[in-house]
Amino acid sequence: MKLLRIKDNSQQKKDVFSQVAKLTGKIADKTLEQLEREGVFVFPETVKDAEDITQDQMILQSVNDTYRSGNVMGFLGYGDERLVIESRFCGEGEDYFFQYLLDKVLDFPNIVDLESDANQDNRLFNFLLFLFPYYLKSAMRKGLFKKYIRHRYNDGYVKGTIDVARHIEKNTPFVGNIAYSQREFSYDNSLMELVRHTIEFIKRKPYGNKLLIKVKDEVKLVIDATSKYEACDRQKIIEQNKKNTVRHAYFREYLALQRLCLLILQHQKHQIGAGARQIYGILFDGAWLWEEYVNSLIEDVFYHPMNKGGKGAQRLFDGNVGLIYPDFISRNSETRIIADAKYKPVDNIGNRDYLQVLAYMFRFDAKTGYYLYPEAEGSDDLKLRMNCGSTYEKNVMPRDDISLTKHGLKIPVDALNYAEFSVRMKTCEQEFKSALIF
């Protein structure tokens, strides 16, 4: 097996990718949307609703004689070639920072050592399993999935369409029953059966019960709703769901859950990917993970509008014009602060980012703005003071009342193990948060 490890937000000579040339040729300059269609699992699934990760973003983008990676971390495979995209804060060993983000945002077990696992496909398969509770909880917020299905009966209470052929087969000589079928709105449908099969499959894993305890209420609802579950029907249920995917936009969370369940149940029998020519893998949006992680640190002092969930939408103008979603708005309305989470390196926070946050500050009458980013150098905050005046009048000078600050959270890069990394991160988190509370 040929394995190459690279960092997010980095630039490498194209020669470095020669050992995984076939895989590189399949993913270079392709958008996330294209890779999703070819079998790659992207988390979170609603890339079209994200600001920092978009459908036209590329995993590897050609820049002259180099390839540049973006905010995405994860794992890709093609044939016997593997590409691991780690966080840029990963040293020579395990990617503790990536693991820490997954742990804080998704409550992941420690399974991130992508390189040392003897079977890379098993490592990827574990990622899919550990995502199941998150997707199940997200889908079940809409309630149990219900749809019309056709039930077949053979009794004396005819309510639907008489099935003549089945009636002759079952009721000759006639004993008073009628064979008929009826279309009914039911929770016990092919999708909920698929979810049930996935639950039963995960239960048999050594860590299965520990994993499902996080969603025990949702699991109980699924089990209660699927009274016709039969373990021997698994392949039939898989085929039904492959042919009938969820189409209604309201149930898009169930579409993501359906896709994940199909991946889990199909991969238990086959190598991941459909044949040797299939690209496969799982990619995590580092920008989304970072934003959700930062929210977990400062949610008690900042509001967090969410464009993916459509929560906390704000408008620039009267008449519902100019939809915006600032990352963070301080709860203190007297000294309002706007903050923007940026996963990219501090040197890449530039003009477009400035314009965006300044527009938010103007909208909320805030005098102070922050960029919240991860950094490994231990650099001091960089405070940018807004200019006034014009070069035409030669009276440009900085103002004292309006400023933007680049405020970094120090990431330990020399920790010996994950336990040490976690302890040091907690200290860094306290220092990071204390600077934002006024």
Short mmCIF file of C-alpha atoms in Angstrom, two decimals:
data_model
loop_
_atom_site.label_atom_id
_atom_site.label_comp_id
_atom_site.label_asym_id
_atom_site.label_seq_id
_atom_site.Cartn_x
_atom_site.Cartn_y
_atom_site.Cartn_z
CA MET A 1 0.00 0.00 0.00
CA LYS A 2 1.28 3.47 -0.92
CA LEU A 3 0.58 6.16 1.67
CA LEU A 4 1.15 9.92 1.58
CA ARG A 5 0.47 12.33 4.45
CA ILE A 6 -0.03 16.05 3.87
CA LYS A 7 -1.27 18.98 5.99
CA ASP A 8 -4.32 21.17 5.51
CA ASN A 9 -3.74 24.72 4.23
CA SER A 10 -0.35 23.76 2.84
CA GLN A 11 1.41 23.85 -0.52
CA GLN A 12 3.53 20.98 -1.85
CA LYS A 13 5.51 20.40 -5.02
CA LYS A 14 3.68 18.12 -7.46
CA ASP A 15 6.65 15.72 -7.37
CA VAL A 16 5.75 14.86 -3.75
CA PHE A 17 2.52 13.26 -4.99
CA SER A 18 4.26 10.90 -7.44
CA GLN A 19 3.82 7.88 -5.13
CA VAL A 20 0.03 8.35 -5.21
CA ALA A 21 -0.12 9.61 -8.79
CA LYS A 22 -3.30 7.71 -9.76
CA LEU A 23 -5.23 8.97 -6.74
CA THR A 24 -3.94 12.50 -7.24
CA GLY A 25 -5.07 12.44 -10.86
CA LYS A 26 -8.57 11.49 -9.71
CA ILE A 27 -8.98 14.23 -7.08
CA ALA A 28 -6.82 17.16 -8.23
CA ASP A 29 -8.81 20.22 -9.29
CA LYS A 30 -12.09 18.43 -8.57
CA THR A 31 -14.74 20.07 -6.43
CA LEU A 32 -16.26 18.56 -3.30
CA GLU A 33 -19.53 18.16 -5.17
CA GLN A 34 -17.81 16.05 -7.83
CA LEU A 35 -16.01 13.91 -5.25
CA GLU A 36 -19.25 13.33 -3.35
CA ARG A 37 -20.83 11.94 -6.52
CA GLU A 38 -17.89 9.55 -6.88
CA GLY A 39 -18.30 8.05 -3.41
CA VAL A 40 -16.42 10.32 -1.01
CA PHE A 41 -18.30 11.08 2.21
CA VAL A 42 -18.10 14.78 3.17
CA PHE A 43 -18.96 15.92 6.70
CA PRO A 44 -21.00 17.97 7.32
CA GLU A 45 -23.11 16.95 4.37
CA THR A 46 -24.75 20.32 3.64
CA VAL A 47 -21.73 21.90 1.97
CA LYS A 48 -23.96 24.07 -0.17
CA ASP A 49 -25.13 25.90 2.97
CA ALA A 50 -21.68 26.54 4.39
CA GLU A 51 -19.64 29.69 3.98
CA ASP A 52 -16.12 28.38 4.65
CA ILE A 53 -16.52 25.15 2.68
CA THR A 54 -18.34 25.31 -0.63
CA GLN A 55 -19.31 22.91 -3.38
CA ASP A 56 -16.70 24.41 -5.68
CA GLN A 57 -13.88 24.15 -3.12
CA MET A 58 -11.12 21.75 -4.16
CA ILE A 59 -9.21 19.24 -2.04
CA LEU A 60 -6.06 19.74 -4.12
CA GLN A 61 -5.80 22.78 -6.36
CA SER A 62 -3.07 23.13 -8.97
CA VAL A 63 -0.97 26.27 -8.55
CA ASN A 64 1.83 26.26 -11.14
CA ASP A 65 4.11 23.33 -10.17
CA THR A 66 2.47 22.78 -6.76
CA TYR A 67 -0.74 21.47 -5.20
CA ARG A 68 -2.45 23.54 -2.50
CA SER A 69 -4.73 21.96 0.13
CA GLY A 70 -7.61 23.77 1.85
CA ASN A 71 -9.50 23.55 5.15
CA VAL A 72 -10.42 19.88 4.68
CA MET A 73 -9.00 17.01 6.76
CA GLY A 74 -9.54 13.30 6.33
CA PHE A 75 -8.72 10.27 4.26
CA LEU A 76 -8.93 9.32 0.57
CA GLY A 77 -8.18 6.09 -1.24
CA TYR A 78 -7.99 4.69 -4.78
CA GLY A 79 -6.81 1.15 -5.47
CA ASP A 80 -3.71 0.60 -3.31
CA GLU A 81 -3.01 4.33 -2.88
CA ARG A 82 -3.96 6.29 0.25
CA LEU A 83 -3.85 10.01 1.03
CA VAL A 84 -4.19 11.27 4.62
CA ILE A 85 -4.85 15.00 5.08
CA GLU A 86 -3.92 15.95 8.64
CA SER A 87 -4.31 19.22 10.49
CA ARG A 88 -1.36 21.58 10.08
CA PHE A 89 -0.85 21.35 13.86
CA CYS A 90 0.04 17.65 13.65
CA GLY A 91 3.65 16.79 14.46
CA GLU A 92 5.42 13.59 13.50
CA GLY A 93 3.03 11.37 15.45
CA GLU A 94 -0.74 11.35 15.83
CA ASP A 95 -2.97 14.26 14.90
CA TYR A 96 -4.02 15.23 18.42
CA PHE A 97 -5.62 18.51 17.35
CA PHE A 98 -7.92 16.85 14.82
CA GLN A 99 -8.85 14.26 17.43
CA TYR A 100 -9.52 17.00 19.99
CA LEU A 101 -11.88 18.84 17.62
CA LEU A 102 -13.79 15.62 16.89
CA ASP A 103 -13.93 14.81 20.58
CA LYS A 104 -15.27 18.24 21.59
CA VAL A 105 -17.72 18.71 18.71
CA LEU A 106 -18.88 15.16 17.95
CA ASP A 107 -17.86 13.23 21.09
CA PHE A 108 -15.63 10.90 19.03
CA PRO A 109 -13.57 8.10 20.58
CA ASN A 110 -9.81 8.36 20.00
CA ILE A 111 -9.47 6.69 16.58
CA VAL A 112 -7.62 9.34 14.62
CA ASP A 113 -4.25 7.58 14.18
CA LEU A 114 -4.90 7.11 10.49
CA GLU A 115 -1.36 6.09 9.58
CA SER A 116 -0.54 3.38 12.10
CA ASP A 117 -3.67 1.28 11.55
CA ALA A 118 -2.68 -1.83 9.62
CA ASN A 119 -5.89 -1.70 7.63
CA GLN A 120 -6.68 1.80 6.41
CA ASP A 121 -10.11 0.73 5.18
CA ASN A 122 -11.05 -0.45 8.68
CA ARG A 123 -9.96 2.92 10.03
CA LEU A 124 -12.21 4.70 7.57
CA PHE A 125 -15.07 2.31 8.37
CA ASN A 126 -14.76 3.23 12.07
CA PHE A 127 -15.15 6.89 11.14
CA LEU A 128 -18.48 6.07 9.49
CA LEU A 129 -19.69 4.12 12.53
CA PHE A 130 -18.82 6.88 14.97
CA LEU A 131 -20.69 9.44 12.86
CA PHE A 132 -23.93 7.46 13.15
CA PRO A 133 -25.14 8.91 16.51
CA TYR A 134 -24.67 12.48 15.26
CA TYR A 135 -26.64 11.85 12.06
CA LEU A 136 -29.37 9.89 13.87
CA LYS A 137 -29.89 12.64 16.44
CA SER A 138 -29.93 15.30 13.72
CA ALA A 139 -32.55 13.43 11.65
CA MET A 140 -34.75 12.55 14.62
CA ARG A 141 -35.17 16.21 15.52
CA LYS A 142 -37.70 16.17 12.66
CA GLY A 143 -39.53 13.26 14.30
CA LEU A 144 -39.81 9.70 13.02
CA PHE A 145 -39.81 9.43 9.23
CA LYS A 146 -43.28 8.52 7.97
CA LYS A 147 -44.37 7.66 4.44
CA TYR A 148 -47.02 5.80 2.48
CA ILE A 149 -46.44 2.07 2.03
CA ARG A 150 -48.69 -0.68 0.68
CA HIS A 151 -49.74 -3.39 3.13
CA ARG A 152 -51.24 -6.72 2.04
CA TYR A 153 -54.08 -8.28 4.01
CA ASN A 154 -56.22 -11.40 3.86
CA ASP A 155 -59.26 -11.07 6.11
CA GLY A 156 -62.92 -10.14 6.09
CA TYR A 157 -62.45 -6.38 6.54
CA VAL A 158 -61.88 -5.17 3.00
CA LYS A 159 -60.65 -1.55 2.88
CA GLY A 160 -58.45 -1.30 -0.19
CA THR A 161 -57.82 -2.87 -3.58
CA ILE A 162 -58.81 -6.52 -4.00
CA ASP A 163 -55.93 -8.69 -5.20
CA VAL A 164 -57.74 -11.25 -7.39
CA ALA A 165 -54.77 -13.53 -8.12
CA ARG A 166 -53.72 -13.71 -4.47
CA HIS A 167 -57.34 -14.16 -3.40
CA ILE A 168 -57.78 -17.20 -5.66
CA GLU A 169 -54.47 -18.65 -4.45
CA LYS A 170 -55.16 -18.25 -0.74
CA ASN A 171 -58.94 -18.46 -0.45
CA THR A 172 -59.96 -21.46 -2.56
CA PRO A 173 -62.30 -22.92 -1.41
CA PHE A 174 -63.77 -19.68 -0.11
CA VAL A 175 -63.78 -19.46 3.69
CA GLY A 176 -64.86 -15.84 4.16
CA ASN A 177 -61.52 -13.98 3.76
CA ILE A 178 -60.69 -11.53 0.99
CA ALA A 179 -57.14 -10.84 -0.23
CA TYR A 180 -56.59 -7.11 -0.64
CA SER A 181 -53.95 -4.41 -0.25
CA GLN A 182 -54.12 -0.91 1.21
CA ARG A 183 -51.85 2.14 1.01
CA GLU A 184 -51.17 3.41 4.53
CA PHE A 185 -49.12 6.16 6.18
CA SER A 186 -46.65 4.29 8.37
CA TYR A 187 -43.52 4.74 10.50
CA ASP A 188 -42.48 1.14 9.76
CA ASN A 189 -41.11 1.81 6.29
CA SER A 190 -37.96 0.88 4.37
CA LEU A 191 -35.94 3.86 5.64
CA MET A 192 -36.70 3.28 9.31
CA GLU A 193 -35.99 -0.43 8.77
CA LEU A 194 -32.61 0.54 7.30
CA VAL A 195 -31.83 2.61 10.39
CA ARG A 196 -32.89 -0.34 12.58
CA HIS A 197 -30.58 -2.71 10.69
CA THR A 198 -27.72 -0.25 11.19
CA ILE A 199 -28.45 -0.04 14.92
CA GLU A 200 -28.47 -3.83 15.25
CA PHE A 201 -25.19 -4.04 13.29
CA ILE A 202 -23.47 -1.47 15.53
CA LYS A 203 -24.76 -3.24 18.65
CA ARG A 204 -22.66 -6.29 17.76
CA LYS A 205 -19.45 -4.25 17.78
CA PRO A 206 -17.34 -4.35 20.99
CA TYR A 207 -17.91 -0.61 21.46
CA GLY A 208 -21.45 -0.65 20.04
CA ASN A 209 -23.49 -0.18 23.20
CA LYS A 210 -21.19 2.58 24.44
CA LEU A 211 -21.61 4.35 21.11
CA LEU A 212 -25.40 4.05 21.02
CA ILE A 213 -25.92 5.11 24.64
CA LYS A 214 -25.44 8.70 23.43
CA VAL A 215 -28.68 8.38 21.44
CA LYS A 216 -30.55 5.87 23.57
CA ASP A 217 -33.87 7.73 23.31
CA GLU A 218 -33.68 7.92 19.52
CA VAL A 219 -32.69 4.25 19.31
CA LYS A 220 -35.69 3.25 21.43
CA LEU A 221 -38.06 5.20 19.15
CA VAL A 222 -36.64 3.46 16.07
CA ILE A 223 -36.92 0.01 17.65
CA ASP A 224 -40.51 0.64 18.79
CA ALA A 225 -41.47 1.85 15.29
CA THR A 226 -39.99 -1.11 13.39
CA SER A 227 -42.07 -4.00 14.66
CA LYS A 228 -41.64 -5.93 11.37
CA TYR A 229 -37.82 -5.97 11.61
CA GLU A 230 -36.24 -9.25 10.49
CA ALA A 231 -32.46 -9.66 10.40
CA CYS A 232 -32.71 -11.82 7.26
CA ASP A 233 -34.33 -8.92 5.33
CA ARG A 234 -31.19 -6.74 5.42
CA GLN A 235 -30.20 -7.09 1.76
CA LYS A 236 -33.77 -6.49 0.61
CA ILE A 237 -33.99 -3.33 2.73
CA ILE A 238 -30.65 -2.11 1.36
CA GLU A 239 -31.85 -2.54 -2.23
CA GLN A 240 -35.13 -0.76 -1.50
CA ASN A 241 -33.29 2.25 -0.07
CA LYS A 242 -30.80 2.38 -2.94
CA LYS A 243 -33.73 2.63 -5.37
CA ASN A 244 -35.85 5.00 -3.25
CA THR A 245 -33.74 7.78 -1.76
CA VAL A 246 -35.30 10.54 0.33
CA ARG A 247 -36.25 13.38 -2.02
CA HIS A 248 -38.20 15.93 0.03
CA ALA A 249 -36.03 18.90 1.04
CA TYR A 250 -37.62 19.03 4.51
CA PHE A 251 -36.15 15.62 5.29
CA ARG A 252 -32.61 16.33 4.06
CA GLU A 253 -31.23 15.14 7.42
CA TYR A 254 -32.85 11.77 6.74
CA LEU A 255 -31.24 11.70 3.29
CA ALA A 256 -27.82 12.10 4.94
CA LEU A 257 -28.68 9.40 7.50
CA GLN A 258 -29.90 7.08 4.73
CA ARG A 259 -26.66 7.52 2.81
CA LEU A 260 -24.55 6.87 5.91
CA CYS A 261 -26.52 3.72 6.81
CA LEU A 262 -26.08 2.36 3.28
CA LEU A 263 -22.34 2.96 3.47
CA ILE A 264 -22.09 1.20 6.84
CA LEU A 265 -24.20 -1.84 5.91
CA GLN A 266 -22.64 -2.32 2.48
CA HIS A 267 -19.06 -1.92 3.66
CA GLN A 268 -19.36 -4.70 6.20
CA LYS A 269 -19.21 -7.20 3.34
CA HIS A 270 -17.13 -5.43 0.74
CA GLN A 271 -13.97 -3.40 0.61
CA ILE A 272 -14.86 0.27 0.77
CA GLY A 273 -15.60 1.58 -2.72
CA ALA A 274 -17.25 -0.15 -5.66
CA GLY A 275 -14.31 -1.86 -7.30
CA ALA A 276 -10.67 -0.97 -7.78
CA ARG A 277 -11.46 2.14 -9.84
CA GLN A 278 -13.64 3.75 -7.20
CA ILE A 279 -12.44 6.76 -5.18
CA TYR A 280 -13.51 6.50 -1.56
CA GLY A 281 -12.91 8.29 1.70
CA ILE A 282 -14.25 10.62 4.34
CA LEU A 283 -13.48 14.33 4.57
CA PHE A 284 -14.14 16.68 7.49
CA ASP A 285 -14.66 20.42 7.11
CA GLY A 286 -11.99 21.89 9.40
CA ALA A 287 -13.62 25.34 9.25
CA TRP A 288 -16.95 23.93 10.50
CA LEU A 289 -15.28 21.88 13.26
CA TRP A 290 -13.29 24.93 14.39
CA GLU A 291 -16.35 27.21 14.46
CA GLU A 292 -18.42 24.70 16.46
CA TYR A 293 -15.51 24.13 18.84
CA VAL A 294 -15.05 27.88 19.43
CA ASN A 295 -18.79 28.13 20.07
CA SER A 296 -18.48 25.50 22.81
CA LEU A 297 -15.92 27.76 24.52
CA ILE A 298 -17.72 31.12 24.31
CA GLU A 299 -21.42 30.30 23.94
CA ASP A 300 -22.17 31.77 27.37
CA VAL A 301 -21.06 35.26 26.23
CA PHE A 302 -21.77 35.14 22.47
CA TYR A 303 -24.80 34.34 20.32
CA HIS A 304 -24.00 31.92 17.49
CA PRO A 305 -26.20 32.30 14.38
CA MET A 306 -26.04 29.12 12.28
CA ASN A 307 -26.47 29.34 8.53
CA LYS A 308 -26.63 25.54 8.12
CA GLY A 309 -29.52 25.27 10.54
CA GLY A 310 -31.13 28.54 9.48
CA LYS A 311 -31.07 29.77 13.08
CA GLY A 312 -30.43 33.33 14.18
CA ALA A 313 -30.62 34.87 10.70
CA GLN A 314 -29.95 38.60 10.62
CA ARG A 315 -30.73 41.21 7.96
CA LEU A 316 -28.69 44.15 6.76
CA PHE A 317 -31.65 46.24 5.60
CA ASP A 318 -35.29 46.93 6.28
CA GLY A 319 -37.80 44.73 4.47
CA ASN A 320 -35.93 41.44 5.04
CA VAL A 321 -33.19 42.44 2.59
CA GLY A 322 -29.56 41.33 2.94
CA LEU A 323 -29.48 37.99 4.76
CA ILE A 324 -26.33 37.60 6.92
CA TYR A 325 -25.04 35.11 9.48
CA PRO A 326 -22.23 36.58 11.61
CA ASP A 327 -20.35 33.77 13.36
CA PHE A 328 -20.62 35.34 16.82
CA ILE A 329 -22.50 38.34 18.27
CA SER A 330 -21.79 39.28 21.89
CA ARG A 331 -24.70 38.97 24.30
CA ASN A 332 -23.68 42.26 25.90
CA SER A 333 -25.58 44.81 23.81
CA GLU A 334 -24.00 47.84 25.50
CA THR A 335 -20.47 47.03 24.33
CA ARG A 336 -21.32 44.91 21.30
CA ILE A 337 -18.55 42.73 19.85
CA ILE A 338 -18.56 40.82 16.55
CA ALA A 339 -16.31 37.78 16.24
CA ASP A 340 -15.51 35.62 13.22
CA ALA A 341 -14.03 32.09 13.46
CA LYS A 342 -11.29 31.48 10.89
CA TYR A 343 -9.58 28.11 10.58
CA LYS A 344 -7.12 29.31 7.97
CA PRO A 345 -3.62 30.61 8.89
CA VAL A 346 -3.49 34.15 10.28
CA ASP A 347 -1.53 35.45 7.26
CA ASN A 348 -4.40 34.36 5.00
CA ILE A 349 -6.95 36.48 6.85
CA GLY A 350 -7.12 39.38 4.44
CA ASN A 351 -9.18 41.96 2.59
CA ARG A 352 -12.40 40.01 1.97
CA ASP A 353 -12.44 38.91 5.60
CA TYR A 354 -11.92 42.50 6.76
CA LEU A 355 -14.80 43.78 4.64
CA GLN A 356 -17.14 41.07 5.88
CA VAL A 357 -16.58 41.65 9.59
CA LEU A 358 -16.57 45.45 9.24
CA ALA A 359 -19.97 45.21 7.54
CA TYR A 360 -21.25 43.14 10.47
CA MET A 361 -19.79 45.63 12.95
CA PHE A 362 -21.46 48.54 11.14
CA ARG A 363 -24.79 46.66 11.13
CA PHE A 364 -24.69 45.98 14.90
CA ASP A 365 -23.06 49.27 15.87
CA ALA A 366 -20.05 47.39 17.28
CA LYS A 367 -16.75 49.16 17.86
CA THR A 368 -14.74 45.97 18.37
CA GLY A 369 -14.28 42.92 16.16
CA TYR A 370 -12.26 39.72 16.51
CA TYR A 371 -10.89 37.00 14.26
CA LEU A 372 -10.63 33.79 16.26
CA TYR A 373 -8.09 31.42 14.74
CA PRO A 374 -5.84 28.51 15.82
CA GLU A 375 -2.10 29.15 15.89
CA ALA A 376 1.02 27.30 16.97
CA GLU A 377 3.60 30.07 17.26
CA GLY A 378 2.34 31.71 20.45
CA SER A 379 2.18 35.09 18.73
CA ASP A 380 0.65 38.08 20.47
CA ASP A 381 -2.70 39.46 19.31
CA LEU A 382 -2.55 41.75 16.30
CA LYS A 383 -4.81 44.78 16.77
CA LEU A 384 -5.81 46.62 13.59
CA ARG A 385 -7.17 50.13 14.11
CA MET A 386 -9.57 51.55 11.57
CA ASN A 387 -8.27 54.48 9.53
CA CYS A 388 -10.08 57.76 9.01
CA GLY A 389 -9.34 60.47 6.49
CA SER A 390 -8.31 60.13 2.85
CA THR A 391 -5.06 59.95 0.94
CA TYR A 392 -6.42 62.69 -1.32
CA GLU A 393 -6.53 65.12 1.60
CA LYS A 394 -3.39 63.57 3.12
CA ASN A 395 -5.09 63.27 6.49
CA VAL A 396 -5.16 59.48 7.02
CA MET A 397 -4.76 58.50 10.66
CA PRO A 398 -5.88 55.60 12.87
CA ARG A 399 -9.00 55.91 14.98
CA ASP A 400 -9.02 55.04 18.66
CA ASP A 401 -12.61 53.81 18.84
CA ILE A 402 -12.88 51.11 16.13
CA SER A 403 -10.55 48.10 15.89
CA LEU A 404 -10.25 44.54 14.60
CA THR A 405 -8.09 42.05 16.52
CA LYS A 406 -6.62 38.78 15.31
CA HIS A 407 -6.86 36.64 18.45
CA GLY A 408 -5.26 33.19 18.29
CA LEU A 409 -5.85 30.09 20.39
CA LYS A 410 -2.46 28.49 21.07
CA ILE A 411 -2.33 24.85 19.90
CA PRO A 412 0.31 22.65 21.60
CA VAL A 413 2.27 20.89 18.85
CA ASP A 414 4.85 19.06 20.97
CA ALA A 415 2.59 17.05 23.30
CA LEU A 416 3.83 13.51 23.98
CA ASN A 417 0.36 11.95 24.11
CA TYR A 418 -3.32 12.84 23.81
CA ALA A 419 -3.83 13.11 27.58
CA GLU A 420 -1.05 15.71 27.84
CA PHE A 421 -2.42 17.55 24.80
CA SER A 422 -5.90 17.76 26.35
CA VAL A 423 -4.57 19.15 29.65
CA ARG A 424 -2.51 21.81 27.90
CA MET A 425 -5.42 22.74 25.63
CA LYS A 426 -7.63 23.46 28.62
CA THR A 427 -5.07 25.97 29.89
CA CYS A 428 -4.87 27.59 26.45
CA GLU A 429 -8.68 27.74 26.26
CA GLN A 430 -8.92 29.66 29.52
CA GLU A 431 -6.38 32.23 28.32
CA PHE A 432 -8.13 32.48 24.96
CA LYS A 433 -11.56 33.07 26.48
CA SER A 434 -10.44 35.53 29.16
CA ALA A 435 -9.34 38.02 26.50
CA LEU A 436 -12.88 38.06 25.01
CA ILE A 437 -14.77 38.85 28.23
CA PHE A 438 -15.04 42.53 29.04
#
